[in-house]
Amino acid sequence: MKTKFSFLLVLLLMLVVGIQPAVAKKPLTTITFDEVTKINRDTWVADGITFEYAEGSLFTVCTGIEGGTYTEGAVLCGESDGILTVTFDKPTTVVEFGVALTEDYPLSDAIIVDLYGPGNSGLRETIYVPTVPAVSYWSEGHLVYQGPAVDKIVFHIDPDLWFTGWWIDNVVFHD
């Protein structure tokens, strides 16, 4: 009886520990803006994602910071008087991007990102992205979100920094 119990216990442990279901992770998509030559004044659509810019005076593709950690090469850029809304075709549990500001000192709460859940679930979270000086006249930050699904983010700059320009690059999400 003891041998049979030991055998069943070992078999049960093998099943629980040794045989894990193989679950494939959703693939991630990265938008670098390197492939973009021109965008509409207020909207740009890529595979799985739409960028809409409201109220601002500038929204285009620019050359990023040479030597930047998170923003380099072609970047999406705008001015601080605008609001950028990013809508995902499918809800995503991962959102990541680099951001730079035309300020060469650290800022802890200048970049504000509101994350909205799918459907009518509303505002999920507000994240303040801190920046640190990167190169002359620029500071950089990096948003990394992993959590409950979101289908829209709203990006804006603290209104006290009305003269500041921003750049976004390397937007990562589940497609």
PDB file of C-alpha atoms in Angstrom:
ATOM      1  CA  MET A   1       0.000   0.000   0.000  1.00  0.00           C
ATOM      2  CA  LYS A   2       2.831   2.374   0.911  1.00  0.00           C
ATOM      3  CA  THR A   3       4.574   1.685  -2.422  1.00  0.00           C
ATOM      4  CA  LYS A   4       1.373   2.331  -4.354  1.00  0.00           C
ATOM      5  CA  PHE A   5       0.862   5.649  -2.492  1.00  0.00           C
ATOM      6  CA  SER A   6       4.469   6.708  -3.170  1.00  0.00           C
ATOM      7  CA  PHE A   7       4.100   5.832  -6.843  1.00  0.00           C
ATOM      8  CA  LEU A   8       0.882   7.873  -7.118  1.00  0.00           C
ATOM      9  CA  LEU A   9       2.477  10.798  -5.292  1.00  0.00           C
ATOM     10  CA  VAL A  10       5.483  10.798  -7.640  1.00  0.00           C
ATOM     11  CA  LEU A  11       3.196  10.516 -10.661  1.00  0.00           C
ATOM     12  CA  LEU A  12       1.081  13.417  -9.412  1.00  0.00           C
ATOM     13  CA  LEU A  13       4.182  15.582  -8.854  1.00  0.00           C
ATOM     14  CA  MET A  14       5.425  14.778 -12.350  1.00  0.00           C
ATOM     15  CA  LEU A  15       2.105  15.826 -13.819  1.00  0.00           C
ATOM     16  CA  VAL A  16       1.905  19.053 -11.835  1.00  0.00           C
ATOM     17  CA  VAL A  17       5.537  20.157 -12.113  1.00  0.00           C
ATOM     18  CA  GLY A  18       6.866  18.460 -15.206  1.00  0.00           C
ATOM     19  CA  ILE A  19       4.067  18.870 -17.664  1.00  0.00           C
ATOM     20  CA  GLN A  20       3.235  22.538 -18.055  1.00  0.00           C
ATOM     21  CA  PRO A  21       0.859  23.587 -20.791  1.00  0.00           C
ATOM     22  CA  ALA A  22       2.634  25.296 -23.658  1.00  0.00           C
ATOM     23  CA  VAL A  23       1.075  28.743 -23.939  1.00  0.00           C
ATOM     24  CA  ALA A  24       2.345  30.934 -26.732  1.00  0.00           C
ATOM     25  CA  LYS A  25       2.788  34.590 -25.851  1.00  0.00           C
ATOM     26  CA  LYS A  26       1.151  37.122 -28.110  1.00  0.00           C
ATOM     27  CA  PRO A  27       3.677  38.612 -30.528  1.00  0.00           C
ATOM     28  CA  LEU A  28       4.713  42.215 -29.960  1.00  0.00           C
ATOM     29  CA  THR A  29       4.746  44.858 -32.687  1.00  0.00           C
ATOM     30  CA  THR A  30       7.171  47.796 -32.687  1.00  0.00           C
ATOM     31  CA  ILE A  31       6.513  51.007 -34.613  1.00  0.00           C
ATOM     32  CA  THR A  32       9.772  52.921 -35.209  1.00  0.00           C
ATOM     33  CA  PHE A  33       8.523  55.587 -37.666  1.00  0.00           C
ATOM     34  CA  ASP A  34      11.568  54.883 -39.870  1.00  0.00           C
ATOM     35  CA  GLU A  35       9.235  53.714 -42.649  1.00  0.00           C
ATOM     36  CA  VAL A  36       7.101  56.880 -42.556  1.00  0.00           C
ATOM     37  CA  THR A  37       7.871  59.691 -44.969  1.00  0.00           C
ATOM     38  CA  LYS A  38       4.767  61.842 -44.543  1.00  0.00           C
ATOM     39  CA  ILE A  39       1.678  61.833 -42.358  1.00  0.00           C
ATOM     40  CA  ASN A  40      -1.663  63.586 -42.482  1.00  0.00           C
ATOM     41  CA  ARG A  41      -1.845  66.751 -40.394  1.00  0.00           C
ATOM     42  CA  ASP A  42      -3.820  65.104 -37.604  1.00  0.00           C
ATOM     43  CA  THR A  43      -3.939  61.308 -38.175  1.00  0.00           C
ATOM     44  CA  TRP A  44      -1.565  58.487 -39.001  1.00  0.00           C
ATOM     45  CA  VAL A  45      -2.620  54.832 -39.269  1.00  0.00           C
ATOM     46  CA  ALA A  46      -0.235  51.868 -39.131  1.00  0.00           C
ATOM     47  CA  ASP A  47      -0.788  48.137 -38.725  1.00  0.00           C
ATOM     48  CA  GLY A  48      -2.874  47.709 -35.593  1.00  0.00           C
ATOM     49  CA  ILE A  49      -2.636  51.294 -34.335  1.00  0.00           C
ATOM     50  CA  THR A  50      -3.952  54.809 -35.049  1.00  0.00           C
ATOM     51  CA  PHE A  51      -2.321  58.072 -33.933  1.00  0.00           C
ATOM     52  CA  GLU A  52      -4.601  61.125 -33.742  1.00  0.00           C
ATOM     53  CA  TYR A  53      -3.411  64.596 -32.802  1.00  0.00           C
ATOM     54  CA  ALA A  54      -5.842  67.250 -31.585  1.00  0.00           C
ATOM     55  CA  GLU A  55      -5.538  70.905 -30.696  1.00  0.00           C
ATOM     56  CA  GLY A  56      -1.818  71.084 -31.421  1.00  0.00           C
ATOM     57  CA  SER A  57      -0.047  73.185 -33.962  1.00  0.00           C
ATOM     58  CA  LEU A  58       2.462  70.564 -35.147  1.00  0.00           C
ATOM     59  CA  PHE A  59       2.280  66.806 -35.705  1.00  0.00           C
ATOM     60  CA  THR A  60       4.749  65.203 -38.080  1.00  0.00           C
ATOM     61  CA  VAL A  61       7.697  62.835 -38.441  1.00  0.00           C
ATOM     62  CA  CYS A  62      11.047  64.361 -37.421  1.00  0.00           C
ATOM     63  CA  THR A  63      14.637  63.242 -37.026  1.00  0.00           C
ATOM     64  CA  GLY A  64      15.233  61.993 -33.491  1.00  0.00           C
ATOM     65  CA  ILE A  65      18.012  62.672 -31.033  1.00  0.00           C
ATOM     66  CA  GLU A  66      21.386  61.507 -32.285  1.00  0.00           C
ATOM     67  CA  GLY A  67      22.670  59.287 -29.515  1.00  0.00           C
ATOM     68  CA  GLY A  68      19.307  59.071 -27.752  1.00  0.00           C
ATOM     69  CA  THR A  69      18.576  55.931 -25.759  1.00  0.00           C
ATOM     70  CA  TYR A  70      14.850  55.621 -26.527  1.00  0.00           C
ATOM     71  CA  THR A  71      14.306  58.042 -29.423  1.00  0.00           C
ATOM     72  CA  GLU A  72      16.607  57.953 -32.417  1.00  0.00           C
ATOM     73  CA  GLY A  73      16.187  58.061 -36.179  1.00  0.00           C
ATOM     74  CA  ALA A  74      12.717  58.976 -37.413  1.00  0.00           C
ATOM     75  CA  VAL A  75      10.297  59.850 -34.595  1.00  0.00           C
ATOM     76  CA  LEU A  76       6.749  61.100 -34.240  1.00  0.00           C
ATOM     77  CA  CYS A  77       6.885  64.673 -32.969  1.00  0.00           C
ATOM     78  CA  GLY A  78       4.531  67.382 -31.821  1.00  0.00           C
ATOM     79  CA  GLU A  79       4.206  70.435 -29.637  1.00  0.00           C
ATOM     80  CA  SER A  80       3.060  70.516 -26.041  1.00  0.00           C
ATOM     81  CA  ASP A  81      -0.162  72.361 -26.794  1.00  0.00           C
ATOM     82  CA  GLY A  82      -1.589  69.247 -28.450  1.00  0.00           C
ATOM     83  CA  ILE A  83      -3.064  65.960 -27.281  1.00  0.00           C
ATOM     84  CA  LEU A  84      -2.022  62.685 -28.892  1.00  0.00           C
ATOM     85  CA  THR A  85      -4.536  59.828 -28.772  1.00  0.00           C
ATOM     86  CA  VAL A  86      -3.260  56.371 -29.681  1.00  0.00           C
ATOM     87  CA  THR A  87      -5.940  53.761 -30.394  1.00  0.00           C
ATOM     88  CA  PHE A  88      -5.110  50.072 -30.754  1.00  0.00           C
ATOM     89  CA  ASP A  89      -7.125  47.899 -33.152  1.00  0.00           C
ATOM     90  CA  LYS A  90      -7.109  45.135 -30.508  1.00  0.00           C
ATOM     91  CA  PRO A  91      -6.734  45.559 -26.741  1.00  0.00           C
ATOM     92  CA  THR A  92      -3.152  45.146 -25.541  1.00  0.00           C
ATOM     93  CA  THR A  93      -1.656  44.295 -22.155  1.00  0.00           C
ATOM     94  CA  VAL A  94       1.707  45.811 -23.139  1.00  0.00           C
ATOM     95  CA  VAL A  95       2.409  49.433 -24.097  1.00  0.00           C
ATOM     96  CA  GLU A  96       5.928  50.783 -24.322  1.00  0.00           C
ATOM     97  CA  PHE A  97       7.554  53.785 -25.977  1.00  0.00           C
ATOM     98  CA  GLY A  98      10.443  56.199 -25.691  1.00  0.00           C
ATOM     99  CA  VAL A  99       9.755  59.910 -25.359  1.00  0.00           C
ATOM    100  CA  ALA A 100      11.929  63.017 -25.468  1.00  0.00           C
ATOM    101  CA  LEU A 101      11.235  66.633 -24.518  1.00  0.00           C
ATOM    102  CA  THR A 102      12.979  69.862 -25.492  1.00  0.00           C
ATOM    103  CA  GLU A 103      14.047  70.390 -21.888  1.00  0.00           C
ATOM    104  CA  ASP A 104      17.569  69.574 -20.726  1.00  0.00           C
ATOM    105  CA  TYR A 105      16.833  68.947 -17.057  1.00  0.00           C
ATOM    106  CA  PRO A 106      15.061  66.109 -15.217  1.00  0.00           C
ATOM    107  CA  LEU A 107      11.274  66.259 -15.060  1.00  0.00           C
ATOM    108  CA  SER A 108       9.213  63.903 -12.923  1.00  0.00           C
ATOM    109  CA  ASP A 109       5.680  64.656 -14.062  1.00  0.00           C
ATOM    110  CA  ALA A 110       5.787  66.587 -17.340  1.00  0.00           C
ATOM    111  CA  ILE A 111       4.657  63.668 -19.519  1.00  0.00           C
ATOM    112  CA  ILE A 112       1.170  62.421 -18.700  1.00  0.00           C
ATOM    113  CA  VAL A 113      -0.207  59.200 -20.202  1.00  0.00           C
ATOM    114  CA  ASP A 114      -3.811  58.128 -19.543  1.00  0.00           C
ATOM    115  CA  LEU A 115      -4.555  54.461 -20.296  1.00  0.00           C
ATOM    116  CA  TYR A 116      -8.142  53.451 -21.103  1.00  0.00           C
ATOM    117  CA  GLY A 117      -9.591  49.954 -20.940  1.00  0.00           C
ATOM    118  CA  PRO A 118     -11.584  48.354 -23.755  1.00  0.00           C
ATOM    119  CA  GLY A 119     -15.221  49.229 -24.326  1.00  0.00           C
ATOM    120  CA  ASN A 120     -16.814  51.288 -21.582  1.00  0.00           C
ATOM    121  CA  SER A 121     -14.346  50.315 -18.865  1.00  0.00           C
ATOM    122  CA  GLY A 122     -12.963  53.871 -18.778  1.00  0.00           C
ATOM    123  CA  LEU A 123      -9.703  55.249 -17.426  1.00  0.00           C
ATOM    124  CA  ARG A 124      -7.521  52.418 -16.122  1.00  0.00           C
ATOM    125  CA  GLU A 125      -4.472  54.309 -14.983  1.00  0.00           C
ATOM    126  CA  THR A 126      -2.587  57.595 -15.333  1.00  0.00           C
ATOM    127  CA  ILE A 127       1.188  57.323 -15.607  1.00  0.00           C
ATOM    128  CA  TYR A 128       3.639  60.201 -15.237  1.00  0.00           C
ATOM    129  CA  VAL A 129       6.746  59.409 -17.277  1.00  0.00           C
ATOM    130  CA  PRO A 130       9.912  60.891 -15.733  1.00  0.00           C
ATOM    131  CA  THR A 131      12.681  62.189 -17.987  1.00  0.00           C
ATOM    132  CA  VAL A 132      16.411  62.612 -17.506  1.00  0.00           C
ATOM    133  CA  PRO A 133      18.847  64.727 -19.562  1.00  0.00           C
ATOM    134  CA  ALA A 134      19.971  62.800 -22.642  1.00  0.00           C
ATOM    135  CA  VAL A 135      21.928  65.190 -24.862  1.00  0.00           C
ATOM    136  CA  SER A 136      22.065  68.971 -25.220  1.00  0.00           C
ATOM    137  CA  TYR A 137      18.624  70.544 -24.915  1.00  0.00           C
ATOM    138  CA  TRP A 138      16.797  67.205 -24.611  1.00  0.00           C
ATOM    139  CA  SER A 139      15.598  64.927 -21.847  1.00  0.00           C
ATOM    140  CA  GLU A 140      14.315  61.396 -22.395  1.00  0.00           C
ATOM    141  CA  GLY A 141      11.952  58.991 -20.695  1.00  0.00           C
ATOM    142  CA  HIS A 142      10.612  55.491 -21.244  1.00  0.00           C
ATOM    143  CA  LEU A 143       7.055  54.323 -20.602  1.00  0.00           C
ATOM    144  CA  VAL A 144       6.613  50.619 -19.877  1.00  0.00           C
ATOM    145  CA  TYR A 145       3.100  49.363 -19.088  1.00  0.00           C
ATOM    146  CA  GLN A 146       2.197  45.723 -18.512  1.00  0.00           C
ATOM    147  CA  GLY A 147      -1.185  45.151 -16.965  1.00  0.00           C
ATOM    148  CA  PRO A 148      -4.889  44.837 -17.688  1.00  0.00           C
ATOM    149  CA  ALA A 149      -5.819  45.328 -21.341  1.00  0.00           C
ATOM    150  CA  VAL A 150      -6.042  48.844 -22.750  1.00  0.00           C
ATOM    151  CA  ASP A 151      -7.264  49.919 -26.160  1.00  0.00           C
ATOM    152  CA  LYS A 152      -6.462  53.629 -26.041  1.00  0.00           C
ATOM    153  CA  ILE A 153      -3.858  55.923 -24.519  1.00  0.00           C
ATOM    154  CA  VAL A 154      -3.942  59.706 -24.344  1.00  0.00           C
ATOM    155  CA  PHE A 155      -0.552  61.442 -24.255  1.00  0.00           C
ATOM    156  CA  HIS A 156      -0.131  65.068 -23.242  1.00  0.00           C
ATOM    157  CA  ILE A 157       2.401  67.411 -21.654  1.00  0.00           C
ATOM    158  CA  ASP A 158       1.984  69.358 -18.415  1.00  0.00           C
ATOM    159  CA  PRO A 159       0.323  72.665 -19.421  1.00  0.00           C
ATOM    160  CA  ASP A 160       3.019  74.612 -17.546  1.00  0.00           C
ATOM    161  CA  LEU A 161       5.471  73.474 -20.247  1.00  0.00           C
ATOM    162  CA  TRP A 162       3.465  75.000 -23.102  1.00  0.00           C
ATOM    163  CA  PHE A 163       6.605  75.800 -25.132  1.00  0.00           C
ATOM    164  CA  THR A 164       7.997  72.275 -25.074  1.00  0.00           C
ATOM    165  CA  GLY A 165       8.247  69.986 -28.081  1.00  0.00           C
ATOM    166  CA  TRP A 166       8.047  66.189 -27.752  1.00  0.00           C
ATOM    167  CA  TRP A 167       9.184  63.130 -29.682  1.00  0.00           C
ATOM    168  CA  ILE A 168       7.883  59.561 -29.445  1.00  0.00           C
ATOM    169  CA  ASP A 169       9.626  56.491 -30.859  1.00  0.00           C
ATOM    170  CA  ASN A 170       9.674  52.695 -30.629  1.00  0.00           C
ATOM    171  CA  VAL A 171       6.006  52.149 -29.750  1.00  0.00           C
ATOM    172  CA  VAL A 172       5.551  48.517 -28.646  1.00  0.00           C
ATOM    173  CA  PHE A 173       2.176  46.743 -28.285  1.00  0.00           C
ATOM    174  CA  HIS A 174       0.368  43.429 -28.921  1.00  0.00           C
ATOM    175  CA  ASP A 175      -1.022  43.328 -32.448  1.00  0.00           C
TER     176      ASP A 175
END
